[in-house]
CSV table of C-alpha atoms (C1' of nucleotides) in Angstrom, one decimal:
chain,number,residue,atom,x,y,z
A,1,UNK,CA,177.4,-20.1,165.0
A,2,UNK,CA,175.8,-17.0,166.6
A,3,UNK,CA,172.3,-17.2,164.6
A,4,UNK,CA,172.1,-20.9,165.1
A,5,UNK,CA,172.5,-20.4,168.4
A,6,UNK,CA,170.0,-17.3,168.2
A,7,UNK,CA,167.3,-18.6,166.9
A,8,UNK,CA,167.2,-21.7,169.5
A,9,UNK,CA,167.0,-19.2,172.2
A,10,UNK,CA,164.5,-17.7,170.5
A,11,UNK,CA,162.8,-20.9,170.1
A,12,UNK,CA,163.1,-21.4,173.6
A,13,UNK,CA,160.6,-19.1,174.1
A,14,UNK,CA,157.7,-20.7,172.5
A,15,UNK,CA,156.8,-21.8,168.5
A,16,UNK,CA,157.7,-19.4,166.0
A,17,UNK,CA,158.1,-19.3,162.4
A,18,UNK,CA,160.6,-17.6,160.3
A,19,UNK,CA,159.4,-14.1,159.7
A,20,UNK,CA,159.2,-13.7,163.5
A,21,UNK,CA,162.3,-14.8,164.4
A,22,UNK,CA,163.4,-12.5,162.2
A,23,UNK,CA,161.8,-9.8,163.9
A,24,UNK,CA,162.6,-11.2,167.6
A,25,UNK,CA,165.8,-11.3,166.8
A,26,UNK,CA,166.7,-8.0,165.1
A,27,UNK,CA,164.1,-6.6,168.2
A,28,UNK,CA,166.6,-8.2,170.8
A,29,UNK,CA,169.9,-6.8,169.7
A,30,UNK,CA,168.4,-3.5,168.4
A,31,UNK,CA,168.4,-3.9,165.2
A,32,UNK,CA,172.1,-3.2,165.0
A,33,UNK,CA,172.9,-6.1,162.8
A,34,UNK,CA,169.9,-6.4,160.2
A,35,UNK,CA,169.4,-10.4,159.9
A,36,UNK,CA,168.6,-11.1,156.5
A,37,UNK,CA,165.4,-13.4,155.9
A,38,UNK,CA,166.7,-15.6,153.5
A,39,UNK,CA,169.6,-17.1,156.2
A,40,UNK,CA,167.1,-17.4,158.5
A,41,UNK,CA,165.2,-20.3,156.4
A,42,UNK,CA,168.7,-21.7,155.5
A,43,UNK,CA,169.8,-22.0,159.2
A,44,UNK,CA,166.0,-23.5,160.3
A,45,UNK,CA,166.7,-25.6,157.5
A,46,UNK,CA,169.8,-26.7,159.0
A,47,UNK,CA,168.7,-27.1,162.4
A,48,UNK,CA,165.9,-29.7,161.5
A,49,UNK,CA,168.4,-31.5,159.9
A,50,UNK,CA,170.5,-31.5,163.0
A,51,UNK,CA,167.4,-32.5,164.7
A,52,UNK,CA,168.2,-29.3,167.4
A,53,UNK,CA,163.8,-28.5,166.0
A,54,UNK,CA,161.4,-29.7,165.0
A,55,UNK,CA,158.6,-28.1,162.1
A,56,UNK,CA,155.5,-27.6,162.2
A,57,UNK,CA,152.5,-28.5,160.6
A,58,UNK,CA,151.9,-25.2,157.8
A,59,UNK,CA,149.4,-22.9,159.2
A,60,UNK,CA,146.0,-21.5,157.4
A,61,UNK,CA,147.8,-18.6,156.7
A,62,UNK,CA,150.4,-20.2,155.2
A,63,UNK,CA,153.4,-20.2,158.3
A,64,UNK,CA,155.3,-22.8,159.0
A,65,UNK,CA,156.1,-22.6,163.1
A,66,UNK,CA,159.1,-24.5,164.7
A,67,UNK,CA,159.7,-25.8,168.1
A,68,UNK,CA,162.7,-26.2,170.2
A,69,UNK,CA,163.9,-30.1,170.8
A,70,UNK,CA,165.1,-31.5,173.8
A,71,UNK,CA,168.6,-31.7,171.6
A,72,UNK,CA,168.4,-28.0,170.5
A,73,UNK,CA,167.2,-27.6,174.6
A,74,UNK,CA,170.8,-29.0,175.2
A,75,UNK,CA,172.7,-27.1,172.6
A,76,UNK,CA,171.5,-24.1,174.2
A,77,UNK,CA,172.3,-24.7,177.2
A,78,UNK,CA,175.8,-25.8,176.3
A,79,UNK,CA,176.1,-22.4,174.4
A,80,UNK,CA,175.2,-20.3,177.2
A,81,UNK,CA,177.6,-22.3,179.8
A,82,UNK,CA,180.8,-21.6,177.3
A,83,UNK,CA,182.5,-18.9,177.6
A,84,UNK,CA,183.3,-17.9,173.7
A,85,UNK,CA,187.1,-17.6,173.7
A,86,UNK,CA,189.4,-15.3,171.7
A,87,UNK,CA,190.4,-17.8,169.4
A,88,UNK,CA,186.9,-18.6,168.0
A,89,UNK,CA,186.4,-15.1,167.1
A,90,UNK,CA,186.9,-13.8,163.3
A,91,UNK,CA,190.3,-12.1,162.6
A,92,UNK,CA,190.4,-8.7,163.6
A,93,UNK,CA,190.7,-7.0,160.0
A,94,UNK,CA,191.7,-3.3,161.6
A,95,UNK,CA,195.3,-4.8,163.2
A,96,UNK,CA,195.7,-6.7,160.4
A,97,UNK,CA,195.3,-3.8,158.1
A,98,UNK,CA,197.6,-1.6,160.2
A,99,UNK,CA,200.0,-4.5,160.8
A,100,UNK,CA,200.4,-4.9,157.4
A,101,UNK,CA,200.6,-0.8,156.5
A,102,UNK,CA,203.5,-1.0,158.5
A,103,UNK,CA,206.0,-3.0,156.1
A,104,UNK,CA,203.8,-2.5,153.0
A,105,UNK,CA,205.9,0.0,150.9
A,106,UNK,CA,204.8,3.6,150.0
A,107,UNK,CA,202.0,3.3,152.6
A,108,UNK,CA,202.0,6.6,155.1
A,109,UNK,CA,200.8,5.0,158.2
A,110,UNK,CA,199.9,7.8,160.2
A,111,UNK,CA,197.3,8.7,157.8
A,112,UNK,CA,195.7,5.2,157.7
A,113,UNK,CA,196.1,5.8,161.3
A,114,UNK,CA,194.1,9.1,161.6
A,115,UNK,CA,191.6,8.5,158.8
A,116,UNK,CA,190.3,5.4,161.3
A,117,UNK,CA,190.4,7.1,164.2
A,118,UNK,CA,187.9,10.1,162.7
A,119,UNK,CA,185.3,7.3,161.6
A,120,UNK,CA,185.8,6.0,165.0
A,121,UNK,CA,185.2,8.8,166.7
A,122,UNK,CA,182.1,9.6,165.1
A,123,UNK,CA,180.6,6.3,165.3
A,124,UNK,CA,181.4,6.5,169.0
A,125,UNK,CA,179.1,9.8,168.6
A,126,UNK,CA,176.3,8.2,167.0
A,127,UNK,CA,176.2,5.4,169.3
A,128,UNK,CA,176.0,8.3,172.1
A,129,UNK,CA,173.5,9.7,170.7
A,130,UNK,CA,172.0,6.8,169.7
A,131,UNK,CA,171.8,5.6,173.3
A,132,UNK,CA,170.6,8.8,175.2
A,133,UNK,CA,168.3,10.1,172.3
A,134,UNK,CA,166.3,6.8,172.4
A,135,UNK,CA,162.5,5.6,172.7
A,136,UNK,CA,163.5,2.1,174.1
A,137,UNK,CA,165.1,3.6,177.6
A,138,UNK,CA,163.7,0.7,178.8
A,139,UNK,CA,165.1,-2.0,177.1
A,140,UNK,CA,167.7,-3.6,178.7
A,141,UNK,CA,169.2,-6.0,176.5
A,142,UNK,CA,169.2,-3.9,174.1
A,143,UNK,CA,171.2,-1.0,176.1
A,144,UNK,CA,174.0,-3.5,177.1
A,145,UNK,CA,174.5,-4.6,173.0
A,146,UNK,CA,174.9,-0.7,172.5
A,147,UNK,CA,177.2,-0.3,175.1
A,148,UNK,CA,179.3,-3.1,173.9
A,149,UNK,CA,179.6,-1.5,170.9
A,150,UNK,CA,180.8,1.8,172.9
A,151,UNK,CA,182.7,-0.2,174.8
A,152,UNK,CA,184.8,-1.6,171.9
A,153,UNK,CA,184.5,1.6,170.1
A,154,UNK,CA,186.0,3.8,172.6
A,155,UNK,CA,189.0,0.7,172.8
A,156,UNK,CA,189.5,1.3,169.5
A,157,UNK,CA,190.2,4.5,169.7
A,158,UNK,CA,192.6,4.7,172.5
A,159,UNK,CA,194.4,1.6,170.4
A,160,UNK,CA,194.8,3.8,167.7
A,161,UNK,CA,196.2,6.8,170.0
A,162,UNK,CA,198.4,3.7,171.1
A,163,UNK,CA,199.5,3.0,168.1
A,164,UNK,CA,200.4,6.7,167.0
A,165,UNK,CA,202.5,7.3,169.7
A,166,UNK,CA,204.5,4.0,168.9
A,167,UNK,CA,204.7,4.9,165.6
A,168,UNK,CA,206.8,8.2,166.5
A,169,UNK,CA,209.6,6.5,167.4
A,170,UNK,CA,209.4,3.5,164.7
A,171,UNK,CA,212.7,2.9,162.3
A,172,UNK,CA,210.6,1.7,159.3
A,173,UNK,CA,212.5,-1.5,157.9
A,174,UNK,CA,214.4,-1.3,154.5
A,175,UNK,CA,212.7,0.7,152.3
A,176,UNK,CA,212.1,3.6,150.5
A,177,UNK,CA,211.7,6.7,153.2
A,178,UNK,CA,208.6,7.7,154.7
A,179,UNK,CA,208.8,11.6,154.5
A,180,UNK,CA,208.6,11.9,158.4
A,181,UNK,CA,211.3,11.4,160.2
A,182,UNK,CA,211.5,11.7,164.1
A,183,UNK,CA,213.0,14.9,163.8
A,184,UNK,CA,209.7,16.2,163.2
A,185,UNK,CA,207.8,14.4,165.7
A,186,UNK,CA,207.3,17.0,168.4
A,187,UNK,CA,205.8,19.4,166.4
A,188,UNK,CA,202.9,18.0,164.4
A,189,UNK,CA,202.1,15.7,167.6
A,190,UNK,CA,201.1,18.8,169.3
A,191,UNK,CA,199.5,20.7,166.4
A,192,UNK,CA,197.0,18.0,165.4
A,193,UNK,CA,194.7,18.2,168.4
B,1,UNK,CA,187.4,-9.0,152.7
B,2,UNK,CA,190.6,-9.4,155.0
B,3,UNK,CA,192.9,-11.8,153.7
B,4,UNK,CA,192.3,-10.6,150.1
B,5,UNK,CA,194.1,-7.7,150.9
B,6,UNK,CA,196.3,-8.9,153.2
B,7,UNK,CA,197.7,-10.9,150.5
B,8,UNK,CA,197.2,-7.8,147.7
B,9,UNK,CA,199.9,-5.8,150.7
B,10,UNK,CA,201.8,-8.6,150.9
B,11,UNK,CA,202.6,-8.8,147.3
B,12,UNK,CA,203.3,-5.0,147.4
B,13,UNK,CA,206.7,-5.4,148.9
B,14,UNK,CA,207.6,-8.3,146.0
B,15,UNK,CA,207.0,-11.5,144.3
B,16,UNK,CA,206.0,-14.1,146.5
B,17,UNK,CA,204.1,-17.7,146.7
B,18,UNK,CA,201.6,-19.2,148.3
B,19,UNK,CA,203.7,-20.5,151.0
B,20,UNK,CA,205.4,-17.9,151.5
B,21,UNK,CA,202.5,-15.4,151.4
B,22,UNK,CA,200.8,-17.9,154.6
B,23,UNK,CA,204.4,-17.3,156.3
B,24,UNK,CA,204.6,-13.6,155.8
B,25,UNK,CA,200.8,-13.3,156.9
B,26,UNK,CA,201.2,-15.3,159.9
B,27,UNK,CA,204.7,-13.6,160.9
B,28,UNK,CA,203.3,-10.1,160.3
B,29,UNK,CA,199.9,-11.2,162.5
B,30,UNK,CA,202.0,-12.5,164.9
B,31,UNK,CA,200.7,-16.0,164.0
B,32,UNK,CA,197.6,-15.1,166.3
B,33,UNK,CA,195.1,-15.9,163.2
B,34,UNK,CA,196.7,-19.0,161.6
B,35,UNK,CA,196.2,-19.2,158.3
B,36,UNK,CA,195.5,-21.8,156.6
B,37,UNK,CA,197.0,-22.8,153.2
B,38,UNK,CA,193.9,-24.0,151.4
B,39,UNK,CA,192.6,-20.6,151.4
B,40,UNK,CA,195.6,-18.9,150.5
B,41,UNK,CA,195.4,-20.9,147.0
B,42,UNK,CA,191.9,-20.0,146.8
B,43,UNK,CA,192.1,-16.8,147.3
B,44,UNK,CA,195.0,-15.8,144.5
B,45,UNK,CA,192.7,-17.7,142.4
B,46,UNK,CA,189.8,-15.5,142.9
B,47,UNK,CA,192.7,-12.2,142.8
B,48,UNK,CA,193.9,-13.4,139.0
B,49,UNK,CA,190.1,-14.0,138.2
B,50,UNK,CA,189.7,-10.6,139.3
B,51,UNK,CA,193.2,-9.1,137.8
B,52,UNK,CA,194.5,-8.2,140.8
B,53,UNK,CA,197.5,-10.4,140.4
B,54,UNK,CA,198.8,-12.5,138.0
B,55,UNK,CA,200.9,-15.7,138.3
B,56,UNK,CA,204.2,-15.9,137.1
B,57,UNK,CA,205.7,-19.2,135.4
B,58,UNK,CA,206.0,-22.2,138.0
B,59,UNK,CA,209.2,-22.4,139.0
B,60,UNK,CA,212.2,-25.2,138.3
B,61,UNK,CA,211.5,-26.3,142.1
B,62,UNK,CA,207.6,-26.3,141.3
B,63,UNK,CA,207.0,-22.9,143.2
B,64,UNK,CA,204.3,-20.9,141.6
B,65,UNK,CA,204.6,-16.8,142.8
B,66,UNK,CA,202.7,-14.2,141.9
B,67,UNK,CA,202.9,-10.6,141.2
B,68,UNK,CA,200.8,-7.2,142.1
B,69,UNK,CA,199.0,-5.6,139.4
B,70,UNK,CA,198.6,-2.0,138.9
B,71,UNK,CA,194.7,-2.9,139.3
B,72,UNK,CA,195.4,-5.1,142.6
B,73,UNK,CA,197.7,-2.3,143.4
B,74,UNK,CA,194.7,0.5,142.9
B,75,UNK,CA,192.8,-1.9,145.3
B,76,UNK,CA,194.9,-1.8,148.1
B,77,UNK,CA,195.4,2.2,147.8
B,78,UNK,CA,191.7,2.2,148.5
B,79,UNK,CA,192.1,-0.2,151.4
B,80,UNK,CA,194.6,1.6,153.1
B,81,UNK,CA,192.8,5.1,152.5
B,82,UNK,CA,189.0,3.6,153.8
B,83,UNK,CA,188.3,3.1,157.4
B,84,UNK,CA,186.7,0.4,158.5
B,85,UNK,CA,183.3,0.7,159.6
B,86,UNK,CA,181.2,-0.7,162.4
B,87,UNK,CA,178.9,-2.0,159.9
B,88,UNK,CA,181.0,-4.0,157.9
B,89,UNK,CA,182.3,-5.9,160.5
B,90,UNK,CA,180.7,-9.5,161.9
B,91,UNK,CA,178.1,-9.6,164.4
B,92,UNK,CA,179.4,-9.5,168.0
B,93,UNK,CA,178.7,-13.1,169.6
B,94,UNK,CA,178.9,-12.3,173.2
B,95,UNK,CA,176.7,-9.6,173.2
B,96,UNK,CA,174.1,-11.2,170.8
B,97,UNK,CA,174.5,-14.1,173.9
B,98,UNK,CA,174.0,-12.1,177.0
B,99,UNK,CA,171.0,-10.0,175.4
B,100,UNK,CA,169.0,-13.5,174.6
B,101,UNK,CA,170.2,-14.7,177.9
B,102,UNK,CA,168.3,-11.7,179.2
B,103,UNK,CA,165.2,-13.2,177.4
B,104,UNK,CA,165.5,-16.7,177.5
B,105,UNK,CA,163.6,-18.5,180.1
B,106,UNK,CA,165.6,-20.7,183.0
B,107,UNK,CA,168.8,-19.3,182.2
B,108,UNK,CA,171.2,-17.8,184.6
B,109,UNK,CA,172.6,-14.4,183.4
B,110,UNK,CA,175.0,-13.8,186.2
B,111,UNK,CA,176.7,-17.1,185.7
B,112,UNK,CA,177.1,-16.7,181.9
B,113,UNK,CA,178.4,-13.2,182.6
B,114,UNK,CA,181.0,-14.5,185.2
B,115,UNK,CA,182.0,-17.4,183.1
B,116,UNK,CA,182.6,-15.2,180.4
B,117,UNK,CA,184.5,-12.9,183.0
B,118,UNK,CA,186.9,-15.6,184.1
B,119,UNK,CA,187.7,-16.6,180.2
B,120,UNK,CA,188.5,-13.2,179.4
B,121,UNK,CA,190.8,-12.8,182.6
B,122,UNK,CA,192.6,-15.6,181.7
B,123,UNK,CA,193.0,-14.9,178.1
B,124,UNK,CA,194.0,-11.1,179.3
B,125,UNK,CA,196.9,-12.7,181.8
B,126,UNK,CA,197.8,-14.8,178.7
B,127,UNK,CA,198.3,-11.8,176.5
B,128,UNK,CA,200.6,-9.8,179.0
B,129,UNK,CA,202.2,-12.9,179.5
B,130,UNK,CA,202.8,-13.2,175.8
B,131,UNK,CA,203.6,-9.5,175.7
B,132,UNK,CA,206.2,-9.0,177.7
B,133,UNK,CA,208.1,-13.0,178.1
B,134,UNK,CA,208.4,-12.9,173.9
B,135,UNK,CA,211.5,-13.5,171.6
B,136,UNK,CA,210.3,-10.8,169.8
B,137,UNK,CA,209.9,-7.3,171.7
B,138,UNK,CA,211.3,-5.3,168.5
B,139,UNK,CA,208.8,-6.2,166.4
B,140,UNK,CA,206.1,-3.5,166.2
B,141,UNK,CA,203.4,-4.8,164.0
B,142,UNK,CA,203.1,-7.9,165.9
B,143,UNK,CA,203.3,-6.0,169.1
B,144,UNK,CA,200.4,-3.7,167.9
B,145,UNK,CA,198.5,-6.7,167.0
B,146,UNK,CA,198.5,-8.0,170.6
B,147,UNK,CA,197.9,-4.7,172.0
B,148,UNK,CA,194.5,-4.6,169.7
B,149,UNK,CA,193.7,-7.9,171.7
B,150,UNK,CA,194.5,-6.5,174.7
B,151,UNK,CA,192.9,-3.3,174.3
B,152,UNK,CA,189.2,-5.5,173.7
B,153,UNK,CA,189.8,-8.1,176.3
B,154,UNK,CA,189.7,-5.2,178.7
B,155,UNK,CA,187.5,-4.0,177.2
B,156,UNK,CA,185.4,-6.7,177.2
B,157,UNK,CA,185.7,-7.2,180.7
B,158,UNK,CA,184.8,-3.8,182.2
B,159,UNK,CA,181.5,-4.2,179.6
B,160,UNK,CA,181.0,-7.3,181.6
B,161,UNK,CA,181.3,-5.6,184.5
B,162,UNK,CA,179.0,-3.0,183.7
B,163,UNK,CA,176.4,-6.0,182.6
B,164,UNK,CA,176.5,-7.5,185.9
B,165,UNK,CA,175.7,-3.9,187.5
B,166,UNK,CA,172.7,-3.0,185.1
B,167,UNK,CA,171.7,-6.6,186.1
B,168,UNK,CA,171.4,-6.6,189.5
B,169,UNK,CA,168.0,-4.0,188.9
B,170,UNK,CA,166.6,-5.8,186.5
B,171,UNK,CA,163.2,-7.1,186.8
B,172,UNK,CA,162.6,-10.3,184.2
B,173,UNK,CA,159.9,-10.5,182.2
B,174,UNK,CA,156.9,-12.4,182.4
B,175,UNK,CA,158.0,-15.7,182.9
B,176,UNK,CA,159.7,-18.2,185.9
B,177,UNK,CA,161.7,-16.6,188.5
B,178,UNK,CA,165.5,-16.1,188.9
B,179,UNK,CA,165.8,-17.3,192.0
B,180,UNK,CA,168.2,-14.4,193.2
B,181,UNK,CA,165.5,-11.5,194.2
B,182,UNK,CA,167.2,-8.4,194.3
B,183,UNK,CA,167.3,-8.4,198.0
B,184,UNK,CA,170.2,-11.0,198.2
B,185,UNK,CA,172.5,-8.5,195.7
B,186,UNK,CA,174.8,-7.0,199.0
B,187,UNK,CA,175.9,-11.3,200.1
B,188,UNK,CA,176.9,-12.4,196.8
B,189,UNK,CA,178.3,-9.5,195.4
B,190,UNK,CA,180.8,-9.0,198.2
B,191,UNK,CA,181.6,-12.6,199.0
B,192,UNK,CA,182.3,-13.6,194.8
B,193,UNK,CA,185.9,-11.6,195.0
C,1,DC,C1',214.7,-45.7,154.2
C,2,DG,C1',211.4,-43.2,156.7
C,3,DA,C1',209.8,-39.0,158.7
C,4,DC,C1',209.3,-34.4,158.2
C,5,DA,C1',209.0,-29.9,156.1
C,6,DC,C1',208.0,-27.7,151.8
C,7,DA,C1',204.7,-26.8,148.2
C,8,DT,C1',200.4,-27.0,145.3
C,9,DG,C1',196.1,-27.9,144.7
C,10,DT,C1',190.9,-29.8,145.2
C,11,DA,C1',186.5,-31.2,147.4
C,12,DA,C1',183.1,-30.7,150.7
C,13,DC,C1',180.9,-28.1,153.8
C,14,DA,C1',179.3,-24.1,156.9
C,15,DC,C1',177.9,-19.6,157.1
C,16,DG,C1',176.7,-15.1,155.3
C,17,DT,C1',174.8,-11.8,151.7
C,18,DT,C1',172.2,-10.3,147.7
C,19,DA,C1',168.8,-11.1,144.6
C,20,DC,C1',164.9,-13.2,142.7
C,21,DA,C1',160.3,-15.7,142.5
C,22,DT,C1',155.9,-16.5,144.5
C,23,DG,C1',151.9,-15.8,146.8
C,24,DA,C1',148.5,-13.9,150.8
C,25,DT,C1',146.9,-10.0,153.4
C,26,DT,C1',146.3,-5.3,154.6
C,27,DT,C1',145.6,-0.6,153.6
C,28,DG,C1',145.4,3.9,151.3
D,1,DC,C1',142.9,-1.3,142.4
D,2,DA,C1',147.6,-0.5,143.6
D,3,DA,C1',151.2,-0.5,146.8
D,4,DA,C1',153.1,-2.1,151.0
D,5,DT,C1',153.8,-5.6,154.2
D,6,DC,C1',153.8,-10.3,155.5
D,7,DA,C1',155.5,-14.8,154.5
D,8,DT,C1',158.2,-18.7,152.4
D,9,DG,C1',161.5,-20.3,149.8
D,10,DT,C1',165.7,-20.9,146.2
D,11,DA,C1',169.9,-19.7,143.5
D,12,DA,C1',174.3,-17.8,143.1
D,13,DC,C1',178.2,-16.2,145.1
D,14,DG,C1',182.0,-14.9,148.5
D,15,DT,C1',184.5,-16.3,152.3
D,16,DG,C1',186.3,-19.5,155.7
D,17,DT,C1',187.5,-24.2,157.6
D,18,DT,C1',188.8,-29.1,157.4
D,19,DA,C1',190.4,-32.8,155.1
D,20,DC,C1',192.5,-35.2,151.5
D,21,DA,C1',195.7,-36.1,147.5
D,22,DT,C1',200.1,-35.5,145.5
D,23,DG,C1',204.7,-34.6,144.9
D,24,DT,C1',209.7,-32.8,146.2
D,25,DG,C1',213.6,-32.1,149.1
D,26,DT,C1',216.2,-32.9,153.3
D,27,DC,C1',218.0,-35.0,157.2
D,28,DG,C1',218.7,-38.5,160.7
DNA sequence: CGACACATGTAACACGTTACATGATTTG
DNA sequence: CAAATCATGTAACGTGTTACATGTGTCG
C-alpha cells in the first residue's frame, strides 16, 4: 500500500512518468529504500486500472506521463487523514525471532541477544553519521525519515538491553540446560560493558 | 522470510502439524500477528520443496505433521546466529507518509502528524493496558513481544513529536500556502494540550 | 440433528524483488 | 564507436491475505 499511495502523492504534484517517479520518490525519502523500476510500472499499471490515473498520450521521446484522477485525488486524501494503525503494519520479525529463541531448544539466547544489539548499534552509528556528515542539511523531509530510522533504532536497542536484563532471571521451560545459570549472572553482566 | 523460520524453530522443539504449528506461533507471538492457516500449509510446502522438512505419514485422525531436517535445522542455526538488518526489513509507511506530506500540495502536515499522534497514544494505553491486566504475566516471550510494541509506539510518538517541532520552521516550497504562517506557532501550540 | 471446533488444502489476488529484453539518447 | 544513462515493459518467483471447499469429531 505505501508505493500506491506514493506515487499518487507524487502525482499530485503534476504529470510524470515512470522513471521520474522513480527518482522523486527515492529523492523524497533519501534514497533509503531503493524502489525498484519494474514495481513502479506494475503499480501505474494497477492504478489505471483502479481508475485512481489516468495515462498519457506517449511522448516523442518515447515517455508515457500520468495524471492524478479526482478518484486517486480522494484516495489520497483519505490516506493522509488515516492514522496507519499497529495492526496493519508487517509482523515485527526481531520479537518473533527472539520470542521464539526462547523455547527453541539448544538456542543460547543471550547471544542472539548481543549479536543484534552490535549490528544495531552500528547502524545507529551510520545513521549518525549519515545525518550530520550530509550534503542535503537542507532537506527536510528527508532528515525526519532519517530520524525515524534513529528513532526506532535507538528503541531497539534499549529493547534488547530490556530484554537481557529479563532474561537474567528467566527459568527456561523443560529442556535441556542452557549452560548459564543465575548463579552466574552478576558477574558476566558487569564484565561485558 | 519470518514465518518460514518461525515454523523451521517451531519444529525444533518436536513433530508438529499445521494446526498446531498456527497455535504454537500465535501462543509464542502472543497472538498479536494472527496467523492465518492458508499460509501455514503453504509455507511447509515450499520448506519440503526446499528439504527443510519433511512430512511424515497422515495420521489415523487425518493429521499430517512434519519433522525438522538436519538441512532445515542448519537453516535456523543461521537465523538465530544473523542479525537482522535495517535493510532487509519493509519500508516504513509513516515516514514515507509524512515526508510526501511535506511535498504534496494542499495537505495539512500538522493534522496528519497529530492524527497519527492520537492513534499511537491510544494504541500505547492499549498495550500497558494489555501488559499489566493479562492472564498471563509469567509468560516471557509474549511479554517481550509486547514490550517490542511498546518500545516503538513510544518511539514513534516522541519522533512525531520531534516532526511537529522541525515543522513549525519550515518554509514550503514553491507552491499554495499553509495557511498557518509561522507567526501563529505560540496560540496553537499551547492551547492543543 | 445442527452448530462449532478441528484439520487440510486450493485458488485468486496484491505486493515486492530480481532478472531479462528492448530501444533511445548522451557522452567519453 | 562504445559505454553509460534514460526509459518502458514483461516474466518468474516469494510472500502474504482472503475466501472457498471439504471432511471429521464433539457437544448441546
Amino acid at each position: 500500500m505505501s508505493i500506491r499511495h506514493g506515487l499518487l502523492a507524487l502525482l499530485e504534484r503534476g504529470q510524470m512518468y515512470g522513471y521520474q517517479l522513480r527518482a522523486a520518490f527515492e529523492e523524497s525519502t533519501g534514497s533509503t529504500w531503493p524502489l525498484n523500476i519494474g514495481q513502479v510500472y506494475t503499480t501505474l499499471a494497477r492504478l489505471e486500472r483502479d481508475g485512481l490515473v489516468r495515462s498519457l498520450p506517449e511522448s516523442e521521446a518515447g515517455q508515457r506521463p500520468y495524471e492524478i484522477t479526482d478518484a486517486g485525488r480522494a484516495d489520497l486524501t483519505l490516506w493522509f487523514a488515516t492514522p496507519i494503525s499497529r495492526a496493519d503494519r508487517p509482523r515485527d520479525e526481531l520479537s518473533i525471532k527472539l520470542a521464539l529463541a526462547l523455547t527453541t531448544p539448544g538456542v543460547d539466547v543471550r547471544a542472539v541477544v548481543q549479536t543484534q544489539r552490535s549490528a544495531t548499534m552500528r547502524a545507529l552509528q551510520e545513521l549518525t553519521r549519515l545525518k550530520y556528515a550530509s550534503d542535503k542539511p537542507e532537506d527536510l523531509p528527508w532528515r525526519l525519515v532519517l530520524d525515524a530510522m534513529l528513532f526506532q533504532a535507538e528503541a531497539e536497542v534499549r529493547w534488547l538491553d530490556h530484554c537481557e536484563t529479563s532474561l537474567v532471571r528467566y527459568r527456561p521451560a523443560p529442556g535441556r540446560p542452557t549452560g548459564h545459570p543465575e548463579a552466574v549472572d552478576r558477574t558476566d553482566e558487569a564484565a561485558r560493558r
